[in-house]
PDB file of C-alpha atoms in Angstrom:
ATOM      1  CA  MET I 290      -2.630   8.346  18.424  1.00 94.00           C
ATOM      2  CA  ILE I 291      -2.777   6.684  14.701  1.00 97.00           C
ATOM      3  CA  ALA I 292      -3.469   2.714  14.214  1.00 97.00           C
ATOM      4  CA  ALA I 293      -0.602   1.134  11.366  1.00 97.00           C
ATOM      5  CA  LEU I 294      -2.176  -1.279   9.947  1.00 98.00           C
ATOM      6  CA  TYR I 295      -0.611  -4.586   7.869  1.00 95.00           C
ATOM      7  CA  VAL I 296       2.706  -2.856   8.359  1.00 95.00           C
ATOM      8  CA  GLU I 297       6.360  -5.323   9.108  1.00 91.00           C
ATOM      9  CA  LYS I 298       7.343  -6.537  12.555  1.00 92.00           C
ATOM     10  CA  ASP I 299       9.589  -4.071  14.169  1.00 91.00           C
ATOM     11  CA  GLY I 300       9.512  -1.912  10.869  1.00 91.00           C
ATOM     12  CA  ALA I 301       9.013   1.807  10.105  1.00 92.00           C
ATOM     13  CA  TYR I 302       6.297   2.026  12.436  1.00 95.00           C
ATOM     14  CA  TYR I 303       7.424   0.569  15.523  1.00 95.00           C
ATOM     15  CA  GLY I 304       9.194   2.418  18.662  1.00 95.00           C
ATOM     16  CA  LEU I 305       6.704   5.538  18.002  1.00 96.00           C
ATOM     17  CA  PRO I 306       4.801   6.692  20.992  1.00 93.00           C
ATOM     18  CA  ASP I 307       1.994   7.895  19.080  1.00 95.00           C
ATOM     19  CA  VAL I 308       1.274   5.214  16.665  1.00 97.00           C
ATOM     20  CA  ASP I 309      -0.137   1.521  17.480  1.00 97.00           C
ATOM     21  CA  PRO I 310       1.432  -0.853  14.986  1.00 97.00           C
ATOM     22  CA  TRP I 311      -0.653  -3.776  13.508  1.00 97.00           C
ATOM     23  CA  ASP I 312       1.665  -6.703  11.823  1.00 94.00           C
ATOM     24  CA  ALA I 313       0.381 -10.641  10.972  1.00 90.00           C
ATOM     25  CA  ASP I 314       1.443 -11.603  13.949  1.00 93.00           C
ATOM     26  CA  ARG I 315      -1.929  -9.189  15.124  1.00 95.00           C
ATOM     27  CA  ASP I 316      -4.012 -10.043  12.264  1.00 96.00           C
ATOM     28  CA  ALA I 317      -4.656  -6.524  11.301  1.00 96.00           C
ATOM     29  CA  ARG I 318      -8.339  -7.831  10.505  1.00 96.00           C
ATOM     30  CA  LEU I 319      -8.975  -7.543  14.051  1.00 97.00           C
ATOM     31  CA  TYR I 320      -8.821  -3.580  14.215  1.00 97.00           C
ATOM     32  CA  ASP I 321     -12.232  -1.966  14.988  1.00 96.00           C
ATOM     33  CA  GLY I 322     -11.111   1.790  15.898  1.00 93.00           C
ATOM     34  CA  PRO I 323     -11.336   3.819  17.223  1.00 95.00           C
ATOM     35  CA  HIS I 324      -8.504   5.771  16.028  1.00 96.00           C
ATOM     36  CA  PRO I 325      -7.553   6.926  12.469  1.00 97.00           C
ATOM     37  CA  VAL I 326      -5.698   4.327  10.392  1.00 97.00           C
ATOM     38  CA  VAL I 327      -2.259   4.208   8.174  1.00 97.00           C
ATOM     39  CA  ALA I 328      -3.226   0.639   6.244  1.00 97.00           C
ATOM     40  CA  HIS I 329      -0.719  -1.115   4.012  1.00 95.00           C
ATOM     41  CA  PRO I 330      -2.725  -3.977   2.809  1.00 94.00           C
ATOM     42  CA  PRO I 331      -0.653  -6.896   1.445  1.00 90.00           C
ATOM     43  CA  CYS I 332      -0.420  -6.526  -2.645  1.00 87.00           C
ATOM     44  CA  GLN I 333       0.383  -9.738  -3.958  1.00 83.00           C
ATOM     45  CA  ARG I 334      -2.899 -10.425  -5.375  1.00 75.00           C
ATOM     46  CA  TRP I 335      -3.872  -7.588  -6.470  1.00 83.00           C
ATOM     47  CA  GLY I 336      -0.981  -6.810  -8.743  1.00 74.00           C
ATOM     48  CA  ASP I 337       0.332  -8.357 -12.115  1.00 71.00           C
ATOM     49  CA  MET I 338       1.388 -11.504 -10.393  1.00 69.00           C
ATOM     50  CA  TRP I 339      -1.857 -11.967  -9.167  1.00 58.00           C
ATOM     51  CA  MET I 340      -2.021 -15.574 -10.283  1.00 62.00           C
ATOM     52  CA  GLY I 341       1.268 -16.633  -8.259  1.00 59.00           C
ATOM     53  CA  SER I 342       4.709 -17.396  -9.292  1.00 65.00           C
ATOM     54  CA  PRO I 343       4.907 -18.924 -13.106  1.00 65.00           C
ATOM     55  CA  LEU I 344       7.840 -21.241 -11.811  1.00 75.00           C
ATOM     56  CA  VAL I 345       5.091 -22.643  -9.004  1.00 67.00           C
ATOM     57  CA  ILE I 346       1.859 -22.418 -11.679  1.00 63.00           C
ATOM     58  CA  ALA I 347       3.766 -24.474 -14.170  1.00 71.00           C
ATOM     59  CA  ARG I 348       5.005 -27.123 -11.315  1.00 77.00           C
ATOM     60  CA  THR I 349       1.927 -27.212  -9.427  1.00 75.00           C
ATOM     61  CA  GLY I 350      -1.298 -26.164 -12.451  1.00 71.00           C
ATOM     62  CA  VAL I 351      -2.150 -24.149  -8.993  1.00 72.00           C
ATOM     63  CA  ARG I 352      -2.880 -20.502 -10.189  1.00 66.00           C
ATOM     64  CA  LYS I 353      -4.105 -18.081  -7.131  1.00 69.00           C
ATOM     65  CA  GLU I 354      -7.783 -16.559  -7.677  1.00 76.00           C
ATOM     66  CA  LEU I 355      -7.335 -12.202  -7.953  1.00 72.00           C
ATOM     67  CA  GLY I 356      -7.629  -9.994  -4.782  1.00 67.00           C
ATOM     68  CA  ASP I 357      -7.722 -13.689  -2.722  1.00 73.00           C
ATOM     69  CA  ASP I 358      -6.025 -11.599   0.288  1.00 88.00           C
ATOM     70  CA  GLY I 359      -7.820 -12.520   3.433  1.00 91.00           C
ATOM     71  CA  GLY I 360     -10.134  -9.881   2.945  1.00 94.00           C
ATOM     72  CA  CYS I 361      -7.322  -7.284   4.003  1.00 95.00           C
ATOM     73  CA  PHE I 362      -8.197  -4.896   1.397  1.00 95.00           C
ATOM     74  CA  ALA I 363     -11.521  -4.835   1.890  1.00 96.00           C
ATOM     75  CA  HIS I 364     -11.286  -4.396   5.420  1.00 97.00           C
ATOM     76  CA  ALA I 365      -8.100  -1.817   5.060  1.00 97.00           C
ATOM     77  CA  LEU I 366     -10.799   0.170   2.870  1.00 98.00           C
ATOM     78  CA  GLY I 367     -13.548  -0.082   5.550  1.00 97.00           C
ATOM     79  CA  ALA I 368     -11.196   1.067   8.484  1.00 97.00           C
ATOM     80  CA  VAL I 369     -10.564   4.239   6.790  1.00 97.00           C
ATOM     81  CA  ARG I 370     -14.154   5.146   5.608  1.00 97.00           C
ATOM     82  CA  ARG I 371     -15.251   4.594   9.258  1.00 95.00           C
ATOM     83  CA  PHE I 372     -12.249   6.081  11.037  1.00 96.00           C
ATOM     84  CA  GLY I 373     -10.896   8.302   8.876  1.00 97.00           C
ATOM     85  CA  GLY I 374      -7.006   7.933   7.185  1.00 97.00           C
ATOM     86  CA  VAL I 375      -5.054   6.677   4.320  1.00 97.00           C
ATOM     87  CA  ILE I 376      -4.204   3.444   2.328  1.00 97.00           C
ATOM     88  CA  GLU I 377      -1.069   3.322   0.525  1.00 95.00           C
ATOM     89  CA  HIS I 378      -0.973   0.472  -2.783  1.00 95.00           C
ATOM     90  CA  PRO I 379       1.297   0.054  -5.511  1.00 92.00           C
ATOM     91  CA  GLU I 380       0.879   2.180  -9.263  1.00 91.00           C
ATOM     92  CA  GLY I 381      -1.861   0.331 -11.066  1.00 90.00           C
ATOM     93  CA  SER I 382      -3.300  -2.027  -7.921  1.00 93.00           C
ATOM     94  CA  ARG I 383      -6.593  -3.989  -9.199  1.00 91.00           C
ATOM     95  CA  ALA I 384      -8.100  -3.093  -5.892  1.00 94.00           C
ATOM     96  CA  TRP I 385      -9.154  -0.094  -7.273  1.00 96.00           C
ATOM     97  CA  THR I 386     -11.126  -1.666 -10.164  1.00 94.00           C
ATOM     98  CA  TYR I 387     -12.676  -4.285  -7.785  1.00 94.00           C
ATOM     99  CA  PHE I 388     -13.832  -1.953  -5.466  1.00 96.00           C
ATOM    100  CA  GLY I 389     -15.019   0.686  -7.910  1.00 97.00           C
ATOM    101  CA  LEU I 390     -12.493   3.027  -6.875  1.00 98.00           C
ATOM    102  CA  ASN I 391     -11.374   5.609  -9.817  1.00 97.00           C
ATOM    103  CA  LYS I 392      -8.104   5.815 -10.500  1.00 97.00           C
ATOM    104  CA  PRO I 393      -5.850   8.659 -10.478  1.00 97.00           C
ATOM    105  CA  PRO I 394      -4.472  10.299 -12.561  1.00 96.00           C
ATOM    106  CA  ARG I 395      -0.715   9.995 -13.540  1.00 92.00           C
ATOM    107  CA  GLU I 396       0.536  13.590 -13.135  1.00 93.00           C
ATOM    108  CA  GLY I 397      -0.756  13.357  -9.449  1.00 93.00           C
ATOM    109  CA  GLY I 398      -3.534  15.592  -7.660  1.00 96.00           C
ATOM    110  CA  TRP I 399      -6.104  14.198  -5.826  1.00 97.00           C
ATOM    111  CA  VAL I 400      -9.516  12.811  -7.324  1.00 97.00           C
ATOM    112  CA  VAL I 401     -12.595  11.732  -5.955  1.00 97.00           C
ATOM    113  CA  ALA I 402     -12.189   7.856  -5.819  1.00 97.00           C
ATOM    114  CA  ASP I 403     -15.894   6.919  -4.682  1.00 96.00           C
ATOM    115  CA  PHE I 404     -19.136   8.428  -3.081  1.00 94.00           C
ATOM    116  CA  GLU I 405     -17.629   7.219   0.279  1.00 93.00           C
ATOM    117  CA  GLY I 406     -15.912  10.644   0.997  1.00 93.00           C
ATOM    118  CA  GLY I 407     -12.630   8.632  -0.267  1.00 97.00           C
ATOM    119  CA  TRP I 408     -10.266  10.772  -2.658  1.00 97.00           C
ATOM    120  CA  THR I 409      -7.218   9.466  -4.555  1.00 98.00           C
ATOM    121  CA  CYS I 410      -3.988  10.178  -5.965  1.00 97.00           C
ATOM    122  CA  ARG I 411      -0.496   8.914  -7.347  1.00 96.00           C
ATOM    123  CA  VAL I 412       2.584   9.639  -6.106  1.00 94.00           C
ATOM    124  CA  GLU I 413       6.216   8.539  -5.964  1.00 90.00           C
ATOM    125  CA  GLN I 414       8.718   7.199  -2.756  1.00 88.00           C
ATOM    126  CA  VAL I 415      11.099   8.608  -4.579  1.00 82.00           C
ATOM    127  CA  ALA I 416      10.403  11.763  -3.578  1.00 80.00           C
ATOM    128  CA  TYR I 417      10.358  10.699  -0.059  1.00 82.00           C
ATOM    129  CA  GLY I 418      13.058   8.917   0.407  1.00 78.00           C
ATOM    130  CA  HIS I 419      13.076   5.477  -1.677  1.00 74.00           C
ATOM    131  CA  VAL I 420      15.841   4.231  -3.942  1.00 80.00           C
ATOM    132  CA  VAL I 421      13.462   3.685  -6.633  1.00 77.00           C
ATOM    133  CA  ARG I 422      10.583   5.276  -7.955  1.00 71.00           C
ATOM    134  CA  LYS I 423       7.889   3.180  -6.687  1.00 81.00           C
ATOM    135  CA  ALA I 424       4.737   4.998  -7.972  1.00 84.00           C
ATOM    136  CA  THR I 425       1.922   4.301  -5.456  1.00 91.00           C
ATOM    137  CA  TRP I 426      -1.247   5.167  -5.127  1.00 96.00           C
ATOM    138  CA  LEU I 427      -3.559   6.486  -2.135  1.00 97.00           C
ATOM    139  CA  TYR I 428      -7.025   6.264  -0.981  1.00 98.00           C
ATOM    140  CA  ALA I 429      -7.755   8.799   1.715  1.00 97.00           C
ATOM    141  CA  ALA I 430     -10.833   9.664   3.731  1.00 97.00           C
ATOM    142  CA  HIS I 431     -11.922  12.112   5.618  1.00 95.00           C
ATOM    143  CA  CYS I 432      -8.952  13.994   6.195  1.00 92.00           C
ATOM    144  CA  ASP I 433      -7.238  17.010   4.848  1.00 91.00           C
ATOM    145  CA  LEU I 434      -5.347  16.514   1.744  1.00 94.00           C
ATOM    146  CA  PRO I 435      -2.062  17.809   1.650  1.00 93.00           C
ATOM    147  CA  SER I 436      -0.357  18.895  -1.663  1.00 91.00           C
ATOM    148  CA  LEU I 437       2.288  16.316  -2.183  1.00 92.00           C
ATOM    149  CA  ALA I 438       5.637  15.466  -4.505  1.00 88.00           C
ATOM    150  CA  TRP I 439       3.364  15.138  -8.053  1.00 89.00           C
ATOM    151  CA  GLY I 440       4.402  14.140 -11.556  1.00 82.00           C
ATOM    152  CA  VAL I 441       7.003  11.641 -12.302  1.00 80.00           C
ATOM    153  CA  ASP I 442      10.416  11.915 -11.352  1.00 71.00           C
ATOM    154  CA  PRO I 443      12.329  13.225 -14.584  1.00 71.00           C
ATOM    155  CA  ARG I 444      16.210  11.690 -13.109  1.00 73.00           C
ATOM    156  CA  LYS I 445      16.788   7.924 -14.997  1.00 66.00           C
ATOM    157  CA  LEU I 446      16.161   5.751 -11.918  1.00 64.00           C
ATOM    158  CA  PRO I 447      16.329   1.949 -11.380  1.00 61.00           C
ATOM    159  CA  SER I 448      13.148   0.062 -11.706  1.00 56.00           C
ATOM    160  CA  MET I 449      12.215  -2.539  -8.912  1.00 55.00           C
ATOM    161  CA  VAL I 450      14.358  -5.393  -9.205  1.00 49.00           C
ATOM    162  CA  GLN I 451      13.626  -8.537 -10.983  1.00 46.00           C
ATOM    163  CA  PRO I 452      14.821 -12.360 -11.043  1.00 45.00           C
ATOM    164  CA  SER I 453      15.833 -13.028 -14.328  1.00 43.00           C
ATOM    165  CA  LYS I 454      13.761 -15.431 -16.044  1.00 44.00           C
ATOM    166  CA  SER I 455      16.323 -17.991 -16.435  1.00 43.00           C
ATOM    167  CA  ARG I 456      16.459 -17.724 -12.592  1.00 41.00           C
ATOM    168  CA  ILE I 457      12.602 -18.352 -12.778  1.00 40.00           C
ATOM    169  CA  ALA I 458      13.042 -21.458 -14.506  1.00 45.00           C
ATOM    170  CA  ALA I 459      16.099 -22.830 -12.286  1.00 43.00           C
ATOM    171  CA  GLY I 460      13.927 -22.266  -9.186  1.00 44.00           C
ATOM    172  CA  ARG I 461      16.869 -19.725  -7.937  1.00 41.00           C
ATOM    173  CA  THR I 462      15.085 -17.155  -5.982  1.00 39.00           C
ATOM    174  CA  PRO I 463      16.728 -17.282  -2.343  1.00 38.00           C
ATOM    175  CA  SER I 464      16.289 -13.809   0.342  1.00 36.00           C
ATOM    176  CA  THR I 465      19.752 -12.769  -1.620  1.00 36.00           C
ATOM    177  CA  SER I 466      19.077 -12.951  -4.894  1.00 36.00           C
ATOM    178  CA  ALA I 467      17.158 -10.311  -6.742  1.00 39.00           C
ATOM    179  CA  HIS I 468      13.705 -11.296  -6.466  1.00 40.00           C
ATOM    180  CA  GLY I 469      14.655 -11.159  -2.285  1.00 44.00           C
ATOM    181  CA  ILE I 470      16.501  -7.760  -3.094  1.00 47.00           C
ATOM    182  CA  ALA I 471      12.690  -6.595  -4.922  1.00 52.00           C
ATOM    183  CA  ASP I 472      10.748  -8.072  -2.064  1.00 54.00           C
ATOM    184  CA  ARG I 473      12.184  -5.636   0.760  1.00 57.00           C
ATOM    185  CA  LEU I 474      11.908  -3.046  -1.584  1.00 57.00           C
ATOM    186  CA  ARG I 475       8.378  -3.573  -1.502  1.00 57.00           C
ATOM    187  CA  ILE I 476       7.551  -3.586   1.576  1.00 60.00           C
ATOM    188  CA  HIS I 477      10.109  -1.245   2.448  1.00 72.00           C
ATOM    189  CA  THR I 478       8.582   2.226   3.889  1.00 82.00           C
ATOM    190  CA  PRO I 479      10.635   5.006   3.759  1.00 82.00           C
ATOM    191  CA  GLU I 480      10.864   7.481   7.137  1.00 87.00           C
ATOM    192  CA  PRO I 481       9.635  10.597   5.499  1.00 89.00           C
ATOM    193  CA  PHE I 482       7.030   8.814   3.509  1.00 89.00           C
ATOM    194  CA  ARG I 483       5.745   7.040   6.757  1.00 92.00           C
ATOM    195  CA  ASP I 484       5.662  10.542   8.059  1.00 93.00           C
ATOM    196  CA  LEU I 485       3.826  11.765   4.954  1.00 94.00           C
ATOM    197  CA  LEU I 486       1.409   9.048   5.870  1.00 95.00           C
ATOM    198  CA  LEU I 487       0.547   9.867   9.718  1.00 96.00           C
ATOM    199  CA  SER I 488       0.678  13.378   8.742  1.00 95.00           C
ATOM    200  CA  ILE I 489      -2.723  12.895   6.609  1.00 95.00           C
ATOM    201  CA  ALA I 490      -4.281  10.332   9.217  1.00 96.00           C
ATOM    202  CA  ARG I 491      -3.678  12.905  12.169  1.00 92.00           C
ATOM    203  CA  PHE I 492      -5.749  15.187  10.129  1.00 87.00           C
ATOM    204  CA  ALA I 493      -8.540  13.261   9.894  1.00 85.00           C
ATOM    205  CA  ASN I 494     -11.919  14.455  10.513  1.00 69.00           C
ATOM    206  CA  LEU I 495     -13.159  12.632  13.343  1.00 55.00           C
ATOM    207  CA  GLU I 496     -16.207  14.776  13.684  1.00 47.00           C
ATOM    208  CA  ARG I 497     -17.541  14.037  10.500  1.00 48.00           C
ATOM    209  CA  ASN I 498     -16.600  10.611  10.756  1.00 46.00           C
ATOM    210  CA  ALA I 499     -18.346   9.947  13.743  1.00 47.00           C
ATOM    211  CA  ALA I 500     -21.489  12.044  11.935  1.00 45.00           C
TER     212      ALA I 500
END
């Protein structure tokens, strides 16, 4: 059994016989084992827009705090270190610096992430069925580490769809807009990539983890 943490309700991790999905309604921060995990902790407070929407900041003067995700990434990191498994986050995630993790090389390959048995790498989800490049950092612990589709895809690929500055200024960012499309792309996990992450977690070295 694999625990899939911080996943989309009724998304890619639902309906699988050997996966226990934890969406927002279950509050994945409550997960306390014993199974290995695949974790997709929220990334909004760790990316380039961690402070919040420019429109909202301009209107309210309120900026979000870097890393203020309610403890989700910290919990995911602790769960992977304790039970084995893998975390997925966007390339450039500030969580790596915040938690003292080494950043993976752009050309790919697993490198030591910390002194807690963790390893990290960069991979592009387009190699596993995504419609855009979606460069991703992985953190894995107590697992057999597979060779992945390393490097930058040589094809000319579309970037994440982002709303124009004029649309942001006008506040026109409904779910049908470019912003809404980008949000759906960010949270979507292609089945081949999901299966890859699950396969990493399934090989968690539980004997070493329990020791």
